[in-house]
């Protein structure tokens, strides 16, 4: 008979076998801080225009080469619960502002690193959390005073271009002017008068070959497909859209037809053909010149479409079909039939073109205002084009942020140094122990110009010293000069290096929330995972109950 060993008293007694529990500073808090520091350190080297790329291979064996923190964390399968908290904060920043994901992770990691020193000195977590929250409130008060530029009209090409240029520079250093021009042109083309700007209305089509300089913006949509029939070009076309196949309609229920003679067989198939021909003839009679379907085109249907001079385009994605219906202002019909005049879409030009050896179908709108714009990206490799697409995504999201709030802050680390100095002064006015946490918050903000300098191969200590001197002398917009080989500063406003006010404000908020949440954890209780190996039963035991 096996000896039964009782469980230790306390929490382990309440949990199942195999469950683990960590508590206290050493086991819970410092473990979490250590994991978050490592995670933040891994993406910190990807920060800024000179940031290094990461090669991430996900669980599907797909390879990503990028410095975009949003993509890196999306493809990583992070297990540690504290690191997951930072990931979620970063993903919320992506959803809210579309940019600044790396900022959230790096600042959270820096705040936790600074808090570790205070914890070892005996300051309690509640005092650190209170200090960080006070510092955040003060930062939100200071930020509006640091605004150095404001975009009054988002439709002004020059203003909008200089505002989104810095966000593209961090992903595509050297190509920022060209890409900023493309993105601004695409965004202004689809900017609505009354409703909000929709990021999904800027599409990207990647075509292998040539270089980034051959990329262009097209008002309308581009699909990497070939047309189904013989007609390959139509101008001033009315478009009929169907989500069903264009073919002989199958009956819903099975039926048996008894055919006795050859004439009966001929007449039976003639009836189906004449019905299909009548449907296509009516579509042509409605004024439609192009038929777009979400299903296949049958051979018989293609024959009749060629007969009536209709262009046939098949789209495999229902999302593409929905976007095209928005672009041409048409209605997607669920069944093959005669479309009403208000259900037909309109496009100035639909045709097959060849771009770098790739055949594409182009739906081009030549009016002053379009509903959807497509950026055609050219590049030497798929990875290079994917990275350009991420830069375009950041630029478009920054444009969207500007349509809501046109205020801009100085970039190149200028905002962070100014906030750091003002927080240090504010900390001297606080009487309690939370003043130490406010000072650590000020120190944590220095991580950004420091990271920019480290990633550029410049001595970060000298850079911080010069930046602090410049700001004390009244240079509120002084930031780190990336292009100088020696530690040097520049005026971020004159260099037109800007950060969106809303992006920075949300990033600071999410980073502090993530850091304080991690610090408030004093116990980690890990339940036993379901689906593990079952305990072996002793020999001779009865399985039946």
XYZ file of C-alpha atoms in Angstrom:
545
model
C 0.000 0.000 0.000
C 1.404 3.370 -1.128
C 2.114 5.983 1.512
C -0.044 9.132 1.100
C 2.030 12.263 1.604
C -0.099 15.216 2.742
C 0.250 18.552 0.917
C 1.931 21.503 2.543
C -0.496 23.765 4.404
C -1.619 27.039 2.827
C -2.328 27.788 -0.841
C -0.748 24.549 -2.245
C -3.309 22.587 -0.213
C -6.133 24.247 -2.185
C -4.678 23.602 -5.639
C -4.461 20.508 -7.825
C -1.337 18.379 -8.078
C 1.233 19.969 -10.365
C 0.115 23.578 -9.735
C 2.861 26.067 -8.929
C 2.851 29.279 -6.922
C 5.456 32.047 -6.658
C 5.086 34.867 -4.143
C 6.993 37.801 -2.714
C 9.483 40.216 -4.244
C 12.177 37.713 -5.219
C 9.910 35.059 -6.703
C 7.139 37.132 -8.314
C 8.008 40.812 -8.812
C 11.676 40.484 -9.794
C 10.911 37.496 -12.052
C 8.310 39.565 -13.914
C 10.587 42.599 -14.152
C 13.431 40.441 -15.492
C 11.214 38.934 -18.224
C 9.888 42.355 -19.268
C 13.423 43.836 -19.351
C 14.631 41.072 -21.674
C 11.601 41.491 -23.928
C 12.029 45.294 -24.108
C 15.767 44.915 -24.753
C 15.116 42.655 -27.752
C 13.002 45.289 -29.556
C 14.992 48.311 -28.315
C 17.758 47.647 -30.862
C 15.112 47.998 -33.615
C 14.146 51.550 -32.511
C 14.734 54.540 -34.782
C 15.890 55.011 -38.401
C 19.163 53.129 -37.768
C 17.445 50.322 -35.848
C 18.467 46.764 -36.668
C 16.126 44.334 -38.398
C 14.919 41.149 -36.719
C 14.491 37.861 -38.552
C 11.388 36.201 -37.130
C 10.234 32.756 -38.270
C 6.733 32.063 -36.984
C 4.972 28.784 -36.204
C 3.973 28.416 -39.887
C 7.650 28.614 -40.956
C 6.994 32.022 -42.563
C 9.976 34.360 -42.428
C 9.784 38.067 -41.527
C 12.717 40.482 -41.770
C 11.643 43.745 -40.182
C 12.316 46.395 -37.533
C 8.587 46.993 -37.011
C 7.820 46.130 -33.367
C 4.132 45.533 -34.135
C 4.991 42.749 -36.589
C 7.693 41.272 -34.334
C 5.424 40.883 -31.299
C 2.503 39.690 -33.444
C 4.556 36.816 -34.826
C 6.349 35.887 -31.581
C 4.693 33.237 -29.443
C 5.400 34.752 -26.014
C 4.622 32.489 -23.051
C 5.533 34.632 -20.027
C 2.379 36.265 -18.576
C 4.107 39.545 -17.611
C 5.652 39.924 -21.087
C 2.196 39.252 -22.527
C 0.869 42.268 -20.603
C 3.378 44.502 -22.424
C 2.392 42.888 -25.723
C -1.280 43.646 -25.098
C -0.487 47.287 -24.240
C 1.528 47.566 -27.457
C -1.297 46.006 -29.479
C -3.767 48.496 -27.968
C -1.440 51.304 -29.071
C -1.460 49.790 -32.586
C -5.271 49.740 -32.574
C -5.602 53.272 -31.162
C -2.909 55.184 -33.062
C -1.422 52.698 -35.573
C 2.129 53.704 -34.591
C 4.329 53.939 -31.479
C 4.243 50.223 -30.604
C 7.995 50.092 -29.976
C 7.750 53.239 -27.808
C 5.299 51.490 -25.451
C 7.463 48.370 -25.033
C 10.727 50.286 -24.521
C 9.234 52.749 -21.997
C 7.532 49.954 -20.032
C 10.819 48.044 -19.877
C 12.698 51.203 -18.766
C 10.118 52.005 -16.052
C 10.349 48.459 -14.679
C 14.171 48.519 -14.779
C 14.231 51.764 -12.785
C 11.647 50.442 -10.303
C 13.820 47.381 -9.571
C 16.497 49.590 -7.997
C 13.903 51.314 -5.795
C 12.452 47.971 -4.681
C 15.906 46.762 -3.629
C 16.319 49.982 -1.608
C 13.119 49.202 0.295
C 10.550 51.449 -1.433
C 7.223 49.614 -1.617
C 5.476 48.800 -4.901
C 2.436 50.902 -3.925
C 4.653 54.013 -3.526
C 6.346 53.358 -6.881
C 2.974 52.883 -8.597
C 1.643 56.083 -6.998
C 4.749 57.981 -8.128
C 4.456 56.719 -11.709
C 0.785 57.679 -11.849
C 1.547 61.182 -10.517
C 4.317 61.515 -13.114
C 1.902 60.471 -15.891
C -0.640 63.125 -14.818
C 2.145 65.746 -14.843
C 3.373 64.566 -18.269
C -0.154 64.896 -19.709
C -0.199 68.498 -18.385
C 3.221 69.336 -19.873
C 2.726 67.748 -23.329
C 0.405 70.479 -24.768
C 3.054 73.088 -23.881
C 5.641 71.242 -26.014
C 3.584 71.373 -29.259
C 5.854 72.965 -31.863
C 3.730 72.752 -35.016
C 0.119 72.193 -36.028
C -1.469 70.983 -39.265
C -4.459 73.202 -40.026
C -5.483 71.619 -43.334
C -4.886 67.896 -43.992
C -5.692 68.429 -47.687
C -2.593 70.594 -48.094
C -0.050 68.239 -49.688
C 3.102 69.981 -48.366
C 1.835 70.222 -44.759
C 0.625 66.616 -44.595
C 3.800 65.270 -46.221
C 6.173 66.897 -43.714
C 3.996 65.684 -40.813
C 4.116 61.960 -41.729
C 7.703 61.972 -43.048
C 9.324 61.140 -39.680
C 7.149 58.056 -39.077
C 8.222 56.609 -42.446
C 11.870 57.544 -41.797
C 11.981 55.128 -38.842
C 11.165 52.204 -41.196
C 12.574 53.286 -44.577
C 15.485 55.651 -43.874
C 16.562 57.303 -47.144
C 13.265 56.727 -48.963
C 11.105 58.781 -46.596
C 10.538 61.753 -48.965
C 9.460 59.591 -51.892
C 7.187 57.327 -49.808
C 5.709 60.261 -47.840
C 4.741 61.855 -51.181
C 3.041 58.633 -52.354
C 1.137 58.126 -49.093
C 0.025 61.767 -48.861
C -1.188 61.721 -52.470
C -3.178 58.506 -51.839
C -4.664 59.738 -48.536
C -5.719 63.156 -49.855
C -7.326 61.485 -52.905
C -9.766 59.517 -50.723
C -10.169 61.945 -47.795
C -13.954 62.401 -47.375
C -15.548 65.795 -46.737
C -17.745 64.823 -43.772
C -17.161 61.255 -42.563
C -13.988 60.003 -40.863
C -10.920 58.821 -42.771
C -10.887 55.020 -43.255
C -7.419 53.377 -43.300
C -8.840 50.347 -45.155
C -9.505 52.518 -48.224
C -5.762 52.666 -48.973
C -4.882 49.365 -50.627
C -1.404 48.013 -51.394
C -0.486 45.870 -54.408
C 3.035 44.365 -54.370
C 4.589 43.570 -57.753
C 8.019 41.949 -57.807
C 10.738 43.593 -59.876
C 12.366 46.994 -60.515
C 13.001 49.245 -57.477
C 11.135 51.303 -54.912
C 11.462 54.391 -57.142
C 9.036 52.840 -59.646
C 6.243 52.609 -57.077
C 3.157 54.682 -57.877
C -0.328 55.622 -56.674
C -3.414 54.703 -58.665
C -6.900 56.003 -57.943
C -8.943 52.818 -57.960
C -8.036 49.162 -57.447
C -5.452 46.762 -58.848
C -5.720 42.946 -58.809
C -2.953 40.512 -59.758
C -5.250 38.515 -62.050
C -6.085 37.873 -65.683
C -9.541 38.417 -67.191
C -11.622 35.324 -67.924
C -12.990 36.140 -71.400
C -11.707 37.742 -74.618
C -12.554 41.377 -73.776
C -9.554 42.937 -71.995
C -10.192 46.696 -72.012
C -13.326 48.783 -71.434
C -13.630 52.561 -70.998
C -16.447 54.350 -69.148
C -17.740 50.998 -67.975
C -20.820 50.152 -65.966
C -20.058 47.198 -63.713
C -22.339 44.377 -62.529
C -21.120 42.614 -59.364
C -22.190 39.103 -58.316
C -21.074 37.045 -55.322
C -22.240 33.817 -57.038
C -20.748 31.851 -59.978
C -21.761 32.887 -63.513
C -22.823 29.504 -64.836
C -25.840 27.262 -65.423
C -27.810 27.297 -62.174
C -27.840 23.994 -60.328
C -31.183 22.905 -58.866
C -31.462 22.897 -55.074
C -32.875 19.358 -54.951
C -31.866 16.289 -56.894
C -34.233 15.218 -59.636
C -34.452 12.443 -62.229
C -35.287 13.197 -65.857
C -36.269 10.314 -68.113
C -35.071 10.984 -71.672
C -36.130 8.507 -74.346
C -34.942 10.006 -77.631
C -32.016 12.043 -78.958
C -34.335 14.965 -79.734
C -35.445 15.134 -76.101
C -31.777 15.268 -74.991
C -31.067 18.075 -77.484
C -34.066 20.086 -76.331
C -33.207 19.554 -72.649
C -29.701 21.038 -72.980
C -31.023 23.770 -75.299
C -33.390 24.915 -72.580
C -30.526 25.381 -70.095
C -28.401 27.181 -72.683
C -31.186 29.506 -73.753
C -31.937 30.387 -70.119
C -28.258 31.249 -69.466
C -28.037 33.221 -72.713
C -31.162 35.167 -71.792
C -29.701 36.052 -68.377
C -26.429 37.312 -69.913
C -28.294 39.157 -72.680
C -30.358 40.976 -70.041
C -27.185 41.905 -68.114
C -25.753 43.360 -71.343
C -29.064 45.134 -72.041
C -28.955 46.797 -68.597
C -25.910 48.765 -69.805
C -23.230 46.742 -67.971
C -19.957 46.264 -69.827
C -18.032 44.442 -67.081
C -19.193 41.471 -64.982
C -17.275 40.819 -61.733
C -18.053 37.547 -59.965
C -16.971 35.952 -56.709
C -17.376 32.478 -58.233
C -16.231 30.750 -61.415
C -17.327 31.536 -64.960
C -18.595 28.451 -66.826
C -17.422 27.724 -70.377
C -20.927 28.248 -71.764
C -21.289 31.522 -69.832
C -17.934 32.783 -71.189
C -19.074 31.954 -74.727
C -22.198 34.109 -74.333
C -20.245 36.898 -72.577
C -17.838 37.067 -75.521
C -20.855 37.045 -77.858
C -22.391 40.115 -76.148
C -19.026 41.883 -75.648
C -18.917 41.684 -71.848
C -15.670 41.697 -69.879
C -15.419 38.936 -67.224
C -13.349 39.366 -64.036
C -13.234 36.793 -61.249
C -12.207 37.756 -57.696
C -11.333 34.962 -55.270
C -11.697 37.063 -52.090
C -15.084 38.214 -50.834
C -13.299 41.106 -49.089
C -11.833 42.270 -52.423
C -15.318 42.055 -53.946
C -16.719 44.184 -51.107
C -13.944 46.774 -51.477
C -14.408 46.912 -55.234
C -18.139 47.499 -54.785
C -17.248 50.471 -52.551
C -14.692 51.750 -55.080
C -17.103 51.656 -58.047
C -20.204 52.495 -55.953
C -22.081 49.335 -56.965
C -24.109 46.663 -55.170
C -22.971 43.033 -54.909
C -25.899 40.810 -55.983
C -26.236 37.311 -54.475
C -27.926 35.734 -57.530
C -27.381 35.914 -61.259
C -30.002 38.193 -62.737
C -30.666 41.552 -64.344
C -29.181 44.345 -62.174
C -31.164 47.567 -61.723
C -29.517 50.797 -62.887
C -28.827 51.927 -59.275
C -27.116 48.575 -58.511
C -24.541 49.003 -61.286
C -21.123 50.451 -60.439
C -19.154 52.826 -62.667
C -15.454 53.052 -63.519
C -13.653 55.263 -66.041
C -11.327 52.500 -67.166
C -11.140 48.737 -66.634
C -8.368 46.888 -68.405
C -5.513 44.418 -68.363
C -2.054 45.933 -67.987
C 1.401 44.471 -67.565
C 3.585 45.785 -64.742
C 7.093 44.329 -64.618
C 6.043 41.107 -66.318
C 3.028 40.655 -64.001
C -0.449 40.818 -65.512
C -2.866 42.948 -63.498
C -6.490 44.029 -63.894
C -6.847 47.753 -63.199
C -10.072 49.527 -62.152
C -9.148 53.207 -62.559
C -11.267 56.197 -61.494
C -10.153 59.444 -63.099
C -12.422 61.785 -61.124
C -11.164 64.338 -58.601
C -12.429 62.323 -55.616
C -12.154 58.551 -55.392
C -13.338 56.102 -52.782
C -10.270 53.810 -52.791
C -6.637 54.411 -53.770
C -3.992 51.738 -54.405
C -0.255 52.095 -53.844
C 1.631 49.837 -56.267
C 4.896 48.790 -54.581
C 7.874 47.634 -56.640
C 10.836 45.861 -55.069
C 13.510 43.223 -55.547
C 12.314 40.745 -52.890
C 9.058 39.908 -51.118
C 10.602 40.764 -47.718
C 11.675 44.214 -48.932
C 8.173 44.925 -50.263
C 6.586 43.680 -47.033
C 8.724 46.155 -45.078
C 7.724 49.003 -47.402
C 4.077 48.000 -46.894
C 4.531 48.297 -43.098
C 6.047 51.759 -43.535
C 3.060 52.752 -45.701
C 0.693 51.391 -43.055
C 2.399 53.549 -40.394
C 2.238 56.606 -42.658
C -1.468 56.108 -43.406
C -2.251 55.666 -39.692
C -0.323 58.849 -38.902
C -2.368 60.701 -41.519
C -5.533 59.379 -39.875
C -4.289 60.637 -36.482
C -3.640 64.081 -38.017
C -7.230 64.269 -39.329
C -8.372 63.974 -35.690
C -5.650 66.057 -34.004
C -3.204 68.104 -36.083
C -0.813 68.951 -33.218
C 2.815 67.833 -33.563
C 5.642 67.424 -31.046
C 9.384 67.684 -31.788
C 10.942 64.293 -32.551
C 14.531 62.980 -32.363
C 14.241 62.539 -28.569
C 13.579 66.263 -27.920
C 10.168 65.738 -26.288
C 11.467 63.000 -23.962
C 14.447 65.071 -22.727
C 12.232 68.109 -22.059
C 9.723 65.934 -20.169
C 12.582 64.350 -18.207
C 13.939 67.721 -17.079
C 10.531 69.091 -16.099
C 9.663 65.914 -14.166
C 12.947 66.166 -12.206
C 11.966 69.694 -11.141
C 8.443 68.486 -10.261
C 9.874 65.608 -8.141
C 11.618 68.163 -5.870
C 8.212 69.596 -4.898
C 6.843 66.237 -3.651
C 7.259 65.472 0.084
C 6.725 61.672 0.163
C 8.660 58.633 -1.057
C 6.794 58.781 -4.382
C 9.218 61.578 -5.413
C 11.847 58.862 -6.019
C 9.508 57.103 -8.443
C 8.886 60.404 -10.299
C 12.665 60.875 -10.638
C 13.011 57.324 -11.951
C 10.232 58.067 -14.484
C 12.304 61.078 -15.642
C 15.381 58.837 -15.972
C 13.373 56.197 -17.876
C 12.400 58.774 -20.524
C 16.095 59.242 -21.376
C 16.096 55.724 -22.862
C 14.800 57.049 -26.232
C 17.593 59.463 -27.233
C 19.989 56.922 -25.696
C 18.594 54.136 -27.940
C 18.773 56.397 -31.018
C 22.432 57.103 -30.245
C 23.323 53.457 -29.466
C 21.663 52.210 -32.671
C 23.559 54.860 -34.662
C 26.922 53.861 -33.162
C 27.395 57.132 -31.251
C 28.376 57.471 -27.575
C 24.990 57.767 -25.827
C 26.419 59.359 -22.637
C 27.851 62.288 -24.647
C 24.576 62.647 -26.565
C 22.519 62.817 -23.343
C 24.911 65.375 -21.861
C 24.663 67.635 -24.944
C 20.874 67.301 -25.081
C 20.457 68.215 -21.406
C 22.743 71.245 -21.849
C 20.812 72.392 -24.929
C 17.450 72.057 -23.145
C 18.689 73.883 -20.041
C 19.796 76.702 -22.349
C 16.202 76.982 -23.631
C 16.435 74.751 -26.711
C 13.100 73.012 -26.162
C 13.157 71.441 -29.653
C 16.762 70.179 -29.487
C 17.049 66.521 -30.522
C 19.733 64.031 -31.487
C 21.345 64.557 -34.913
C 21.374 61.141 -36.586
C 23.450 62.192 -39.567
C 26.367 63.549 -37.545
C 29.202 61.118 -36.898
C 30.004 62.838 -33.588
C 27.546 63.367 -30.719
C 25.561 66.426 -31.896
C 22.148 68.062 -31.547
C 19.756 69.652 -34.042
C 16.539 71.657 -33.936
C 13.823 69.058 -34.609
C 11.345 71.724 -35.750
C 13.751 73.144 -38.353
C 14.719 69.628 -39.492
C 10.953 68.827 -39.742
C 11.210 65.753 -37.518
C 7.807 65.527 -35.848
C 5.858 63.059 -33.695
C 2.059 63.120 -33.617
C 0.760 64.509 -30.320
C -2.034 61.928 -30.003
C 0.343 58.994 -30.696
C 2.782 60.130 -27.986
C 0.016 60.820 -25.441
C -1.559 57.367 -25.883
C 1.844 55.609 -25.831
C 2.799 57.213 -22.496
C -0.561 56.251 -21.010
C -0.401 52.609 -22.135
C 3.244 52.196 -21.054
C 2.548 53.456 -17.507
C -0.567 51.284 -17.219
C 1.392 48.192 -18.304
C 4.300 48.921 -15.926
C 2.043 49.564 -12.903
C 0.020 46.410 -13.637
C 3.204 44.294 -13.610
C 4.411 45.953 -10.379
C 1.115 45.303 -8.593
C 1.519 41.528 -9.016
C 2.820 39.915 -5.803
C 1.855 36.289 -6.476
C 1.975 34.080 -9.560
C -0.300 31.049 -9.351
C 0.079 28.650 -12.288
C -2.606 25.995 -12.448
C -1.840 22.548 -13.808
C -2.386 22.438 -17.560
C -5.264 20.346 -18.866
C -4.546 17.601 -21.348
C -1.280 16.480 -19.760
C -0.374 12.828 -19.124
C -2.796 11.075 -16.773
C -1.355 9.602 -13.549
C -0.719 5.864 -13.795
C -3.029 3.666 -11.784
C -1.556 0.943 -9.596
C -1.684 -2.577 -11.012
C -4.835 -4.512 -10.241
C -7.000 -1.464 -9.590
C -10.587 -1.659 -10.794
C -11.354 0.845 -13.598
C -15.097 0.373 -13.306
C -16.941 2.486 -10.803
